CSV table of C-alpha atoms and ligand atoms in Angstrom, one decimal:
chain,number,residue,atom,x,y,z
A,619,UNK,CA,2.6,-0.3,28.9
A,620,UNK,CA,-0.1,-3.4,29.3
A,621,UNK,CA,-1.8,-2.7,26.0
A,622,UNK,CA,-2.8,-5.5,24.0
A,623,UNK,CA,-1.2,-4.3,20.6
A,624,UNK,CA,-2.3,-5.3,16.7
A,625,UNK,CA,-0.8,-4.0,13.6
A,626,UNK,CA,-2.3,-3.7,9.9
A,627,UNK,CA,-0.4,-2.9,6.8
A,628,UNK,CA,3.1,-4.5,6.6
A,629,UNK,CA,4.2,-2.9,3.6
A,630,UNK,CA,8.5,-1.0,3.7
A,631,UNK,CA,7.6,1.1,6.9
A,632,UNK,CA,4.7,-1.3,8.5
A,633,UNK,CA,6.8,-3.7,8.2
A,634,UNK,CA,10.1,-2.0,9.6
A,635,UNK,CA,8.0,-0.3,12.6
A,636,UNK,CA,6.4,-3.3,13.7
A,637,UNK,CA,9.9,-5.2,13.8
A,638,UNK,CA,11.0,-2.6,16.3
A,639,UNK,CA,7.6,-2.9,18.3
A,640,UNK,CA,9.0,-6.6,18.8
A,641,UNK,CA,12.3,-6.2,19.1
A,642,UNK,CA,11.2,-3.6,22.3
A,643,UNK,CA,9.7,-7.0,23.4
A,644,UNK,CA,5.8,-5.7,22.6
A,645,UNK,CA,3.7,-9.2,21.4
A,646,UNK,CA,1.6,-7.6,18.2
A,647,UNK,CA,-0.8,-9.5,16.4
A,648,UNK,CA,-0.5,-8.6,12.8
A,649,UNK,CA,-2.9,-8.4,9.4
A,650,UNK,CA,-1.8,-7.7,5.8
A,651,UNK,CA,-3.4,-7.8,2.5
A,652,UNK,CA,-0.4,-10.0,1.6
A,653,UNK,CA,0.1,-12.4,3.9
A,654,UNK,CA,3.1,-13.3,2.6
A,655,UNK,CA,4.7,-10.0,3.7
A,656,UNK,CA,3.6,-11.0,6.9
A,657,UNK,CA,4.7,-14.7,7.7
A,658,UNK,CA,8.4,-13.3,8.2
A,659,UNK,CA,7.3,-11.6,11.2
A,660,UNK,CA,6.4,-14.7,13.6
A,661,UNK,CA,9.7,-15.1,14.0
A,662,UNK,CA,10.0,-12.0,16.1
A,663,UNK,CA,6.7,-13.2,18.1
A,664,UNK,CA,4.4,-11.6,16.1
A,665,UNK,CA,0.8,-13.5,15.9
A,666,UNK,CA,-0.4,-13.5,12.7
A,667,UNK,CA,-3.9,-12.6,12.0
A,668,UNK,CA,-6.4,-14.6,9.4
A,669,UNK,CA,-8.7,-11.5,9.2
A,670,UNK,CA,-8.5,-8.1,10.2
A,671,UNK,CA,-11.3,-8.7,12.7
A,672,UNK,CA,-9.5,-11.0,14.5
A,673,UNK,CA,-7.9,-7.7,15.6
A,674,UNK,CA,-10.9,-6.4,16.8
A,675,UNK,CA,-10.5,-6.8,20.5
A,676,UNK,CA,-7.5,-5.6,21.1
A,677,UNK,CA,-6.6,-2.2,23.0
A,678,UNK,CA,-4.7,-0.7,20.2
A,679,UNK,CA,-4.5,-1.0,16.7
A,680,UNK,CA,-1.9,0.7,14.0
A,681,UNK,CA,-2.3,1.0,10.6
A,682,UNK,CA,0.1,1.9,8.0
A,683,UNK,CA,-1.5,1.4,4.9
A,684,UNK,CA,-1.0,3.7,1.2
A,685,UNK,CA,-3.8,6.3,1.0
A,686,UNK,CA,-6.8,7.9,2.6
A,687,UNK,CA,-9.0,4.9,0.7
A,688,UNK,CA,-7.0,1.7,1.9
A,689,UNK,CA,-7.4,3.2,5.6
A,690,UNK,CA,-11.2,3.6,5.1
A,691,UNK,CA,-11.3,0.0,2.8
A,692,UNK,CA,-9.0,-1.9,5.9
A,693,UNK,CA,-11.8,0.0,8.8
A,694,UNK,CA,-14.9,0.0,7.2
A,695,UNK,CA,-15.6,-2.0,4.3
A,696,UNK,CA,-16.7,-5.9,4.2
A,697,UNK,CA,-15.0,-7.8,7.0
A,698,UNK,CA,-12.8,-4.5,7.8
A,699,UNK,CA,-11.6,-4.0,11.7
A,700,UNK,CA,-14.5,-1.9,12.6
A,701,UNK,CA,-17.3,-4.5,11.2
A,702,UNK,CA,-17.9,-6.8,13.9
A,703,UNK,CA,-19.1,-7.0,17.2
A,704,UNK,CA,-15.7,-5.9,19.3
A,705,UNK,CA,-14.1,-2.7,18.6
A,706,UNK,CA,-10.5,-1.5,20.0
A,707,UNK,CA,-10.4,1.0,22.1
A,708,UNK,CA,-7.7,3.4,20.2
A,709,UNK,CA,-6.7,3.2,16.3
A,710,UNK,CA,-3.8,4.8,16.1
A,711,UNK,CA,-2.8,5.5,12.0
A,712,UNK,CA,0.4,6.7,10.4
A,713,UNK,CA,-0.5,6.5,6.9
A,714,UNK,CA,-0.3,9.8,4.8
A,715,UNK,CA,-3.6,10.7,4.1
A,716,UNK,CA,-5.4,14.0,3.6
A,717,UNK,CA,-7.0,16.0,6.9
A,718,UNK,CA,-10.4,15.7,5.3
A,719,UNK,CA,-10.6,11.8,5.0
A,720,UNK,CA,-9.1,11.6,8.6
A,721,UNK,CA,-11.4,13.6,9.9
A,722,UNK,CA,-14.0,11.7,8.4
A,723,UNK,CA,-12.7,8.4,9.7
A,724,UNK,CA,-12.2,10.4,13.1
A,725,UNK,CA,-16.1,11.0,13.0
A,726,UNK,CA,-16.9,7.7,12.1
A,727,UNK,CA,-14.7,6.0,14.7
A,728,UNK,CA,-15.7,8.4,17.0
A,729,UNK,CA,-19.9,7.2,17.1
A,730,UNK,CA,-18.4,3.9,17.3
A,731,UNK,CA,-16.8,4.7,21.0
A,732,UNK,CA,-12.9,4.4,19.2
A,733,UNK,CA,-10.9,7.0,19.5
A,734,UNK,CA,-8.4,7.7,17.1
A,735,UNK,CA,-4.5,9.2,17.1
A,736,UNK,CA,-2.9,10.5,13.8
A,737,UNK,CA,0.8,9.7,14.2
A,738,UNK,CA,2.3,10.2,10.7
A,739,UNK,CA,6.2,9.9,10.3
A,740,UNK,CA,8.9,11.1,8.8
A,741,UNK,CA,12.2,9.0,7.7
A,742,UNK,CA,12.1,5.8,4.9
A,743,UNK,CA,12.1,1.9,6.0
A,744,UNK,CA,15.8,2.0,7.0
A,745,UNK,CA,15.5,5.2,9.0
A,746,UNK,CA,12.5,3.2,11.0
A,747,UNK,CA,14.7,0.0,11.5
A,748,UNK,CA,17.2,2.2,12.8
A,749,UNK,CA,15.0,3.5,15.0
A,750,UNK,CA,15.3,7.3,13.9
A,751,UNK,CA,11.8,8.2,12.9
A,752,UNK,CA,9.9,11.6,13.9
A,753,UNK,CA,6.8,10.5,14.9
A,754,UNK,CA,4.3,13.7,15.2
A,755,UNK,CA,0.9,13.4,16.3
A,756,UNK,CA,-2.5,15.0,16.3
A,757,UNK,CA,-5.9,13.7,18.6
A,758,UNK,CA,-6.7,14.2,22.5
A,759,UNK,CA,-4.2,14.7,24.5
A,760,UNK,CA,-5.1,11.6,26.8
A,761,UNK,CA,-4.7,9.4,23.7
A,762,UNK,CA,-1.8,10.5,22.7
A,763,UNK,CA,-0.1,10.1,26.6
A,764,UNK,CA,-1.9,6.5,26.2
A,765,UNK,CA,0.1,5.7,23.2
A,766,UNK,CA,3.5,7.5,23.3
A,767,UNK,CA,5.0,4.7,24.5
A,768,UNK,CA,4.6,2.5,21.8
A,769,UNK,CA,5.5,5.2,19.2
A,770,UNK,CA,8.5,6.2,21.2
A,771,UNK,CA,10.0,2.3,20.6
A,772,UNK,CA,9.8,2.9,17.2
A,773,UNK,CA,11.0,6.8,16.9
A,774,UNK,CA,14.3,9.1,18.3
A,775,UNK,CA,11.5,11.7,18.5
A,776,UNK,CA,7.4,12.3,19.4
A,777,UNK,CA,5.7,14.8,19.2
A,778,UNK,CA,2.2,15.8,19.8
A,779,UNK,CA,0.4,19.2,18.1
A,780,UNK,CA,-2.5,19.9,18.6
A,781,UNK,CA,-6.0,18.0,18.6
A,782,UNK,CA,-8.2,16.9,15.4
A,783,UNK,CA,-6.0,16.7,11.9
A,784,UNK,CA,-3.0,18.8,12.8
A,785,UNK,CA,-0.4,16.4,12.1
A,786,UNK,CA,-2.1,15.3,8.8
A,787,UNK,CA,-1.2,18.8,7.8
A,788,UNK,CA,2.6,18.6,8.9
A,789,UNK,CA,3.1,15.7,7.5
A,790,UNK,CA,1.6,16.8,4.0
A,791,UNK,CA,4.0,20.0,4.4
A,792,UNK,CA,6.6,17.7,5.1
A,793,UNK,CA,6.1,15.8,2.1
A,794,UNK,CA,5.6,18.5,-0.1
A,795,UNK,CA,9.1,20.0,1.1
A,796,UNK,CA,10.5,16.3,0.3
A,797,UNK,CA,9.0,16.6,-3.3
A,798,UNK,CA,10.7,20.2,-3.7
A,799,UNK,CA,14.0,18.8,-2.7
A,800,UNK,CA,14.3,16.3,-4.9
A,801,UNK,CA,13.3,17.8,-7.4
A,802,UNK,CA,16.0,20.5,-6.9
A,803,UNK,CA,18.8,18.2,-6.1
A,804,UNK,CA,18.6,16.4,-9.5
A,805,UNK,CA,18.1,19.6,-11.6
A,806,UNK,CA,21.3,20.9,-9.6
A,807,UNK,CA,23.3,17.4,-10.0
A,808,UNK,CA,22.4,17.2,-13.5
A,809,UNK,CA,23.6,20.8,-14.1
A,810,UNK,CA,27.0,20.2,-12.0
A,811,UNK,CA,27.3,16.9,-13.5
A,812,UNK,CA,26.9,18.7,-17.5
A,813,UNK,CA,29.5,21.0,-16.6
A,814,UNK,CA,31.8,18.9,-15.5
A,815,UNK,CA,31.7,18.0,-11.8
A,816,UNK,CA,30.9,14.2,-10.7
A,817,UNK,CA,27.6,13.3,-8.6
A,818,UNK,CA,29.7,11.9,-5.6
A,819,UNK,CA,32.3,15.0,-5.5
A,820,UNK,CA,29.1,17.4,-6.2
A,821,UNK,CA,27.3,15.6,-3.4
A,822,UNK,CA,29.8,15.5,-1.1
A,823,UNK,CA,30.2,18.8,-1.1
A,824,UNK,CA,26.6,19.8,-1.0
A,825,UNK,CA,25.7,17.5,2.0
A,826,UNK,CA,28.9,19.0,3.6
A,827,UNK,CA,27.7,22.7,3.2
A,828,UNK,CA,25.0,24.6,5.1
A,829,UNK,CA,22.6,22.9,2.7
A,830,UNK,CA,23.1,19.5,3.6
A,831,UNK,CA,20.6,16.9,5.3
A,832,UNK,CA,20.0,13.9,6.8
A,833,UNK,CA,17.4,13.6,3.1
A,834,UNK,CA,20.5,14.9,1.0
A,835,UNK,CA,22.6,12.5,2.5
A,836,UNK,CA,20.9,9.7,2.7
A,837,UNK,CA,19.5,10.0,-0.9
A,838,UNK,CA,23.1,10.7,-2.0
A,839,UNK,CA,23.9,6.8,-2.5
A,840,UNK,CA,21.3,6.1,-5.1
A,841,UNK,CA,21.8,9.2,-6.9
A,842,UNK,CA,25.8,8.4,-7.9
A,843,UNK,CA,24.9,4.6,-8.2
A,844,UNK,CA,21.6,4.8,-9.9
A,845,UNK,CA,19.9,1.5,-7.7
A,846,UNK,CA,16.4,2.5,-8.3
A,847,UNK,CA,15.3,-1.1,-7.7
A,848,UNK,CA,16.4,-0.5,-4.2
A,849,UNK,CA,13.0,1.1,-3.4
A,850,UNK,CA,12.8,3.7,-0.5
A,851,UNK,CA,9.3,5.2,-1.5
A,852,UNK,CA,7.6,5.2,-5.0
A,853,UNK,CA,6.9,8.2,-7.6
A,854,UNK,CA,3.3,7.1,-7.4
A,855,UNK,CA,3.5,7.5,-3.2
A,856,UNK,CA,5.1,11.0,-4.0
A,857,UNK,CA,2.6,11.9,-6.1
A,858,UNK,CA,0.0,11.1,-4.1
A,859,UNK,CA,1.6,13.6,-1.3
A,860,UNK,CA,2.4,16.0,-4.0
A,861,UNK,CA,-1.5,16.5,-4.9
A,862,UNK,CA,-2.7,16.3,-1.3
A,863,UNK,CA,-0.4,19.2,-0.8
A,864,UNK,CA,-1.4,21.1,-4.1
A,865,UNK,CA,-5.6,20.5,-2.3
A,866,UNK,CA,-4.3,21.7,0.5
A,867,UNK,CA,-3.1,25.0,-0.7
A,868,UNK,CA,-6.1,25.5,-2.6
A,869,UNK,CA,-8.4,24.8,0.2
A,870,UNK,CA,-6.7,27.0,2.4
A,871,UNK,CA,-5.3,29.8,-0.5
A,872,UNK,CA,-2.0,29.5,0.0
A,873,UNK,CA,-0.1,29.9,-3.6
A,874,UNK,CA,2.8,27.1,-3.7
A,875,UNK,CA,4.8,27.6,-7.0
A,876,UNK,CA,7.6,25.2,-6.4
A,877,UNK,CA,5.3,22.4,-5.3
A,878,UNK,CA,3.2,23.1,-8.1
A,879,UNK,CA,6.2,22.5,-10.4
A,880,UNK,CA,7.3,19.6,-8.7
A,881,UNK,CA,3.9,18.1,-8.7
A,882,UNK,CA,3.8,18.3,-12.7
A,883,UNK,CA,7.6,17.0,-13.0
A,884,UNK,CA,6.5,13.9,-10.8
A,885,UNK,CA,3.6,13.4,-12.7
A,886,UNK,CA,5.0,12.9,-15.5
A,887,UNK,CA,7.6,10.3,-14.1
A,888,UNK,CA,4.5,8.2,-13.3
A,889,UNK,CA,3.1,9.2,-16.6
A,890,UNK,CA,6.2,7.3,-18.7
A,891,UNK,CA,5.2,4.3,-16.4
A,892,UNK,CA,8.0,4.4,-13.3
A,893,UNK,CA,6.4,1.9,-11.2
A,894,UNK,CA,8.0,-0.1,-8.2
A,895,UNK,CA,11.0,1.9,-8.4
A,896,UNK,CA,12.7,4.9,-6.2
A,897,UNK,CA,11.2,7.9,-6.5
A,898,UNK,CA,14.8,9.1,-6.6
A,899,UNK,CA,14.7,7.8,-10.7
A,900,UNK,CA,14.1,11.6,-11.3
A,901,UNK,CA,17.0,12.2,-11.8
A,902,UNK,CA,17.5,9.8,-15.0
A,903,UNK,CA,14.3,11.8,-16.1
A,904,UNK,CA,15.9,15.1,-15.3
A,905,UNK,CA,19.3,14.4,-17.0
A,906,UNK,CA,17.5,13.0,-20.1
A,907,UNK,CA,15.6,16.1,-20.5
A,908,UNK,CA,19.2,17.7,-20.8
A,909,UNK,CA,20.7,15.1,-23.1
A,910,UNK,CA,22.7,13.3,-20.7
A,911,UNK,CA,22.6,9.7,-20.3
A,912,UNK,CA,23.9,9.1,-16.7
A,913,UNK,CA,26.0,5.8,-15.7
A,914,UNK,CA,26.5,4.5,-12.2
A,915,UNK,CA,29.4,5.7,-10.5
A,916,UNK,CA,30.0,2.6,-8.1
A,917,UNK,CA,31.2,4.3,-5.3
A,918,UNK,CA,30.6,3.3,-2.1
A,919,UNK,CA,28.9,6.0,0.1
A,920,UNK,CA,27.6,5.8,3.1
A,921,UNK,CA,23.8,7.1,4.0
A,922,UNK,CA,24.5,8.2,7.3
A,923,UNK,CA,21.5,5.7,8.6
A,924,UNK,CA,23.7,2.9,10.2
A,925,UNK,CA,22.8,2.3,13.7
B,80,NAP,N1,8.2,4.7,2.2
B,80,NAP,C1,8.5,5.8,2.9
B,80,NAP,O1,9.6,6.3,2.8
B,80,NAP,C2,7.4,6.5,3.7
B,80,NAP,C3,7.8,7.4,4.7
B,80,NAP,C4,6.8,8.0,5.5
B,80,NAP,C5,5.5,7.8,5.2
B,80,NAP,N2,5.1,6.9,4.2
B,80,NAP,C6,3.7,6.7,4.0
B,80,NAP,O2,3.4,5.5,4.6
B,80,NAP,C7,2.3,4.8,3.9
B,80,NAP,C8,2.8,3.4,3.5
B,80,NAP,O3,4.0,3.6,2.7
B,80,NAP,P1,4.9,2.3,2.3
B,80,NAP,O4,6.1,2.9,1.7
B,80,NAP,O5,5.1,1.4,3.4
B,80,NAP,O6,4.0,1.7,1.2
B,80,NAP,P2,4.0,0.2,0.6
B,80,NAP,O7,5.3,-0.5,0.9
B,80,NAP,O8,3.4,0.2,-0.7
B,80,NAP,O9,2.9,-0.5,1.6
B,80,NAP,C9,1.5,-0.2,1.6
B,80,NAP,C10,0.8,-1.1,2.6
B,80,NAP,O10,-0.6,-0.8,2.6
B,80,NAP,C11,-1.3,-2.0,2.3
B,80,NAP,N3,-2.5,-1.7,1.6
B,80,NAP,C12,-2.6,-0.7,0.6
B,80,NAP,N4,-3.9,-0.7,0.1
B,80,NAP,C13,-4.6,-1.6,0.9
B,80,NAP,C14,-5.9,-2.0,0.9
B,80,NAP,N5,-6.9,-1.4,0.1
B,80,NAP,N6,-6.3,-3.0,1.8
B,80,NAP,C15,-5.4,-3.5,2.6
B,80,NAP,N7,-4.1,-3.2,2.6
B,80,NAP,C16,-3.7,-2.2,1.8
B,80,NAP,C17,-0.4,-2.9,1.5
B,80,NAP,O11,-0.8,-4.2,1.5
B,80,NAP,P3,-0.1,-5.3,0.5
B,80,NAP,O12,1.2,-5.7,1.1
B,80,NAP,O13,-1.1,-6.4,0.4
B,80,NAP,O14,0.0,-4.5,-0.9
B,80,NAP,C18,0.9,-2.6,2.3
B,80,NAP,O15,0.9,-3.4,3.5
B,80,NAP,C19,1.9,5.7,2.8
B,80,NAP,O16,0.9,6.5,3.1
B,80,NAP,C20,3.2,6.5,2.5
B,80,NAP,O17,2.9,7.7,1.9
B,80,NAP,C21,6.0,6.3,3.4
């Protein structure tokens, strides 16, 4: 493990998987947008970058930035990583993007001598600083050997399947399952909750029955206390997953009711202007749409995520 590591995009999870690079005692030079978000981070070590080409010469870079366009803007555009003279030898991304745009960036990376590893995750910020992320990545085989090591600091669990885009595919499954779940849980709370039942008895009971999750239970606080500000992941990020899922059905003519259900519900939580909260707010949506107005229970809960 002699790479000479740099990281791009320190938004909730850059920033939390980067810290745990750190803490694992990895030096990281690090680039964001924001610098701001960044200056916290030389603290652990971390050497902070002016530009993103300053990164350019080192072995590997990650990036974990929003959509298939902010990867290709942070690579490619004016004064992006891949626009000067040196060029790392792996980029290794776990942003959620769509198979298509990866595999274009994979082409593009790929005439440039850079080889590139998907390595999208599964688990919010606070799973990542606990150091309970899936990692689950696509790309050669040697690539992936060369940078397990690093992902394996900052996951409970690596995987590799297959070459190309596979993982961009998981991960879009994976996020569309999310979506559906959500969706469910607050049409379900809302309906025990009319009839009668509290959200923390209700909850208890479902994360404690053959239904429950590691996402039910974890999700379980915010839904009886209602602390949207406390943002895990946005409506507009899960909407974003929610239509590269709905492509991805079309392109490959798979028919996906419940995500196609879910994607319309979630749209319209970004349509009445939800920004910068949880994406868990759906259920204020989904309890107004059936006359209740909810209140916070103030119970204290744990998520199960404490290391
Ligand atoms: N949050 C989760 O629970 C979760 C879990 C798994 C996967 N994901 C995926 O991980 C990715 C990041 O999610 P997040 O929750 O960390 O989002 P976030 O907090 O909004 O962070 C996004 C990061 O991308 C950077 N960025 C976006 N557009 C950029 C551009 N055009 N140029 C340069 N930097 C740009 C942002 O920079 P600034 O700081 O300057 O805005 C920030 O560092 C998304 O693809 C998301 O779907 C999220």
């Amino acid at each position: 493990m002699s790479d000479s590591l740099g990281w791009i995009g320190l938004g909730r999870m850059g920033d939390a998987m980067v810290t745990r690079l750190l803490k694992g005692g990895h030096p990281v030079m690090v680039w964001n947008r924001t610098r701001a978000k960044a200056e916290p981070l030389a603290a652990l070590g971390a050497t902070l970058a002016q530009s993103k080409l300053e990164l350019a010469p080192l072995d590997i870079v990650f990036t974990m930035v929003s959509t298939t366009d902010d990867l290709k803007e942070i690579l490619f555009a004016e004064g992006g990583l891949l626009t000067g003279p040196h060029k790392p030898k792996v980029i290794a991304d776990s942003s959620s993007i769509s198979q298509l745009g990866s595999a274009e960036i994979r082409e593009r990376l790929e005439a440039m001598g850079v080889d590139f590893l998907c390595s999208p995750v599964s688990g919010n910020a606070k799973v990542a600083k606990a150091g309970k992320l899936l990692v689950v990545s696509s790309g050669p085989k040697a690539v992936y050997e060369r940078v397990d090591p690093y992902l394996q600091v900052m996951a409970r669990k690596v995987m590799w399947v297959g070459e190309g885009e596979l993982s961009r595919i998981w991960k879009i499954a994976h996020n569309t399952m999310f979506g559906v779940i959500i969706q469910n849980l607050c049409e379900i709370t809302v309906l025990a909750q009319k009839a009668g039942i509290p959200r923390h008895v209700f909850l208890e009971s479902i994360n404690d029955s053959v239904l429950g999750s590691m996402y039910t239970r974890y999700k379980t606080p915010v839904l009886c206390n209602l602390r949207f500000d406390q943002v895990t992941f946005t409506p507009q990020l899960l909407l974003k997953d929610m239509d590269l899922g709905m492509a991805a059905a079309k392109a490959l003519g798979v028919a996906m009711p419940s995500a196609a259900a879910t994607r319309e519900s979630v749209a319209r939580l970004v349509g009445r202007g939800q920004e910068n909260v949880d994406f868990a707010v759906l259920l204020l949506e989904t309890a107004r749409d059936a006359g209740l107005e909810l209140e916070a229970e103030n119970v204290e809960l744990s998520d199960g995520l404490e290391s």
